[in-house]
Coordinates of C-alpha atoms and ligand atoms in Angstrom, one line a residue:
M1 CA 33.0 112.7 73.2
I2 CA 34.3 109.7 76.1
D3 CA 37.5 111.0 78.3
S4 CA 38.3 106.7 78.2
H5 CA 41.1 107.3 81.6
S6 CA 39.7 109.2 84.6
H7 CA 40.5 109.7 88.9
L8 CA 37.6 112.5 89.3
F9 CA 37.3 110.9 92.4
E10 CA 41.0 111.7 93.5
E11 CA 41.0 114.1 96.6
E12 CA 41.2 117.7 94.4
F13 CA 37.6 117.3 93.1
N14 CA 35.7 116.6 96.8
I15 CA 35.1 120.0 96.9
D16 CA 33.3 120.0 93.2
I17 CA 32.6 116.8 91.6
E18 CA 29.0 117.9 90.9
D19 CA 30.4 120.8 89.2
C20 CA 32.8 118.9 87.1
I21 CA 30.0 116.5 86.0
K22 CA 27.7 119.5 85.1
R23 CA 30.6 120.5 83.5
C24 CA 31.5 117.4 81.6
K25 CA 27.9 117.4 80.0
E26 CA 27.4 121.2 78.2
N27 CA 30.7 120.2 76.3
N28 CA 29.1 116.4 75.3
V29 CA 31.3 114.9 77.1
N30 CA 29.0 111.9 78.8
K31 CA 31.1 109.0 79.0
I32 CA 33.9 108.9 81.3
L33 CA 36.1 105.6 82.4
L34 CA 36.8 106.2 86.2
V35 CA 40.3 103.9 86.3
G36 CA 40.9 102.4 90.1
F37 CA 45.2 101.7 90.8
S38 CA 44.8 100.3 93.7
Y39 CA 42.8 99.2 96.9
D40 CA 41.4 102.4 98.2
T41 CA 40.5 103.9 94.3
N42 CA 39.3 100.5 92.9
R43 CA 36.5 100.8 95.3
K44 CA 36.0 104.5 94.8
A45 CA 35.9 104.0 91.4
L46 CA 33.2 101.3 92.0
E47 CA 31.6 103.6 94.3
Y48 CA 31.4 107.0 92.2
S49 CA 29.9 105.0 89.5
K50 CA 26.7 103.5 91.7
K51 CA 26.3 107.5 92.5
Y52 CA 26.6 108.7 89.1
D53 CA 25.9 107.1 86.1
I54 CA 28.0 109.1 83.7
F55 CA 31.2 107.3 85.4
Y56 CA 32.4 103.5 84.1
P57 CA 34.5 101.7 86.7
T58 CA 37.9 100.3 86.0
A59 CA 40.2 98.0 88.8
G60 CA 44.2 97.3 88.2
I61 CA 47.0 97.4 90.3
H62 CA 49.5 100.4 89.4
P63 CA 53.4 99.8 88.9
D64 CA 54.0 102.2 91.9
E65 CA 52.1 99.7 93.9
A66 CA 54.6 97.2 93.3
D67 CA 56.1 96.6 96.9
D68 CA 56.9 93.7 99.6
N69 CA 52.4 93.4 100.0
Y70 CA 52.2 92.3 96.1
L71 CA 50.9 88.9 96.7
E72 CA 48.2 90.4 98.7
K73 CA 46.9 92.9 96.4
I74 CA 46.7 90.5 93.7
K75 CA 45.0 88.3 96.2
D76 CA 42.1 91.3 96.2
L77 CA 42.0 92.3 93.2
K78 CA 41.0 88.8 91.8
D79 CA 38.9 88.6 94.8
F80 CA 37.3 92.4 93.4
I81 CA 36.6 91.2 89.9
S82 CA 35.0 88.3 90.8
K83 CA 32.8 90.6 92.5
N84 CA 32.3 94.0 90.9
K85 CA 31.1 94.5 87.1
V86 CA 34.3 96.8 86.2
Y87 CA 35.1 97.7 82.9
A88 CA 38.7 97.0 82.9
I89 CA 41.8 95.7 84.1
G90 CA 43.9 98.7 84.7
E91 CA 45.6 100.7 85.4
C92 CA 49.0 98.2 85.2
G93 CA 52.0 98.2 83.3
I94 CA 55.8 98.8 84.2
D95 CA 56.7 102.5 85.3
Y96 CA 61.1 103.2 85.6
H97 CA 60.9 106.7 86.0
Y98 CA 61.4 106.8 90.2
T99 CA 63.6 103.1 90.9
K100 CA 63.8 99.8 88.7
E101 CA 64.8 98.6 91.3
N102 CA 61.0 96.5 92.2
A103 CA 61.1 95.7 89.1
L104 CA 60.7 91.9 89.2
I105 CA 57.9 92.5 91.0
Q106 CA 55.9 95.1 89.1
K107 CA 56.6 91.9 85.8
I108 CA 55.0 89.8 88.0
I109 CA 51.5 91.9 89.1
F110 CA 51.1 93.5 85.6
K111 CA 51.3 89.7 84.2
E112 CA 48.8 89.1 86.9
Q113 CA 46.7 91.4 85.2
I114 CA 47.1 90.3 81.9
E115 CA 46.3 86.7 82.8
L116 CA 42.9 88.2 84.6
S117 CA 41.8 90.6 81.8
I118 CA 42.3 87.2 79.0
K119 CA 40.3 85.3 82.2
Y120 CA 37.5 87.6 82.0
N121 CA 37.5 88.6 78.6
L122 CA 38.1 92.4 79.3
P123 CA 40.6 95.3 77.7
L124 CA 43.3 95.9 79.7
I125 CA 44.3 100.1 80.9
I126 CA 48.4 100.1 80.1
H127 CA 50.8 102.3 82.0
M128 CA 54.0 102.8 80.6
R129 CA 56.7 105.2 81.6
D130 CA 60.3 104.8 80.8
A131 CA 59.9 101.7 81.0
T132 CA 59.1 100.8 76.6
A133 CA 61.5 97.4 75.9
D134 CA 60.4 95.3 79.3
T135 CA 56.3 96.7 79.0
F136 CA 56.5 95.3 75.1
N137 CA 58.4 92.1 75.8
I138 CA 55.8 90.8 78.6
L139 CA 53.0 92.3 76.0
K140 CA 53.9 90.9 73.6
E141 CA 53.8 86.9 74.5
Y142 CA 49.8 86.7 75.2
K143 CA 49.8 88.2 71.5
G144 CA 46.3 87.5 70.0
K145 CA 44.5 86.9 73.8
I146 CA 44.9 90.3 74.9
K147 CA 43.4 93.9 74.0
G148 CA 43.5 96.6 75.7
V149 CA 44.8 100.5 75.1
M150 CA 48.4 102.2 75.9
H151 CA 47.2 105.5 78.0
C152 CA 48.5 108.4 77.6
Y153 CA 50.7 107.3 75.5
S154 CA 54.0 109.3 75.1
G155 CA 56.7 107.0 73.5
S156 CA 57.6 107.4 69.3
L157 CA 55.3 106.5 66.5
E158 CA 57.2 103.5 65.2
M159 CA 56.8 101.1 68.3
A160 CA 52.6 102.9 68.2
Y161 CA 53.0 100.9 66.0
E162 CA 54.0 97.8 67.0
F163 CA 51.8 97.9 69.9
I164 CA 48.7 98.3 66.9
K165 CA 49.7 95.0 66.0
L166 CA 49.5 93.4 69.3
G167 CA 46.3 94.4 69.0
L168 CA 46.3 97.7 72.1
H169 CA 44.8 101.2 71.1
I170 CA 46.4 103.8 71.6
S171 CA 45.1 106.7 73.6
L172 CA 46.4 110.1 74.4
G173 CA 45.6 112.9 76.2
G174 CA 47.0 116.8 77.0
P175 CA 50.5 116.4 76.6
V176 CA 49.8 116.4 72.6
T177 CA 48.5 120.0 73.0
F178 CA 52.0 120.5 74.7
K179 CA 54.9 122.9 72.1
N180 CA 57.0 120.9 72.5
A181 CA 55.5 117.2 72.4
K182 CA 57.0 116.2 69.3
E183 CA 56.8 112.6 69.2
P184 CA 52.7 112.4 70.4
K185 CA 51.7 115.1 67.5
E186 CA 53.2 112.4 65.4
V187 CA 51.2 109.5 66.5
A188 CA 48.2 111.6 66.7
K189 CA 48.5 112.5 63.3
N190 CA 49.6 108.8 61.3
I191 CA 48.3 105.9 63.2
P192 CA 45.3 104.8 62.2
L193 CA 41.8 106.1 63.2
D194 CA 40.0 103.1 64.3
K195 CA 42.9 102.6 66.9
L196 CA 42.5 106.2 68.6
L197 CA 41.1 106.7 72.0
V198 CA 41.2 110.0 74.0
E199 CA 41.5 111.1 77.6
T200 CA 42.6 113.5 80.3
D201 CA 44.3 111.4 83.5
C202 CA 42.7 114.0 85.1
P203 CA 43.3 115.3 87.8
F204 CA 46.9 115.4 85.7
L205 CA 48.6 116.3 82.7
A206 CA 46.2 119.2 81.6
P207 CA 46.0 120.3 78.1
T208 CA 46.7 124.0 77.2
P209 CA 46.0 126.5 78.0
F210 CA 45.0 124.5 81.7
R211 CA 48.9 123.3 81.5
G212 CA 49.9 122.7 85.0
K213 CA 46.8 123.3 86.5
R214 CA 44.6 120.8 88.0
N215 CA 43.0 119.0 84.9
E216 CA 39.3 117.5 84.4
S217 CA 37.3 115.7 82.1
S218 CA 35.6 118.4 80.4
Y219 CA 39.0 119.3 78.8
V220 CA 39.4 116.2 76.7
T221 CA 37.3 118.2 74.3
L222 CA 41.1 120.6 74.5
V223 CA 42.5 117.3 73.8
A224 CA 40.8 115.9 70.6
K225 CA 40.0 119.9 68.8
E226 CA 44.2 119.2 69.3
I227 CA 43.9 115.8 67.6
A228 CA 41.3 116.3 64.7
D229 CA 43.5 119.5 63.7
L230 CA 47.1 117.7 63.0
R231 CA 45.0 115.0 61.3
K232 CA 43.3 117.7 59.5
I233 CA 39.7 116.5 59.8
S234 CA 36.6 118.0 61.6
Y235 CA 36.5 117.8 65.1
Q236 CA 33.1 115.6 64.6
E237 CA 34.6 113.1 62.8
L238 CA 37.6 112.5 65.5
E239 CA 34.7 112.6 67.6
E240 CA 32.6 110.2 66.4
A241 CA 35.2 108.3 65.6
T242 CA 36.8 107.3 69.3
E243 CA 33.3 107.0 70.8
K244 CA 32.7 104.1 68.2
N245 CA 36.4 103.3 68.9
T246 CA 35.8 103.3 73.1
K247 CA 32.5 101.7 73.0
E248 CA 33.7 98.5 71.3
L249 CA 36.9 97.8 73.5
F250 CA 35.4 98.7 76.6
N251 CA 31.6 97.3 75.4
L252 CA 29.9 100.5 77.0
Ligands
NI1 NI1 45.9 107.5 85.3

């Protein structure tokens, strides 16, 4: 099993990172994409991946990072990618949940990262929150040139098919286990198995029965179990398929 999206370098894990990794291995979670999203976290992801062989680092600029220093941030990312081995660009994307005031800068940063992913032939890890139309319209401009994943996807099934048509995969996380999560469950049931990835996005969005508590990568098994049940297939079949998809997409 692979957790395709985690932030295990966050300080919530400082006290027990070794135990977290141990719990992963006990649950047959053997590979983890360690996702950077800022100057500091891109470096932490790289540093942790050198220390623990379970991790595969990525680097990106999160839409929350869209401020007046964006040109410097883009320059730093370009420099970082040119010097270090990463497995994906991101997370990046569009997020209007808290503000739309920086929409223009968000779009510029996102497009720069799409261009980088094309230049280096790397997949994108895409964050989208309350911004479906703009995210889709930007990605559509690059149809045929991009690959990547809509991470912790929470949109409609209809839009999931549209993103798949652009060449992207769909990743589901903890919310698919929530009782009232109608849309993620619809997506889990219906999208082609060869387009599906699983993730935790830890420390956020812990699956049931840990909802509201700290999430960790070993809980990706609970996400996978829920999706296997929804699709009426075995856990093993789900595990094999998502593992294959993740390995192929990120070239692990
Ligand atoms: Ni994340």
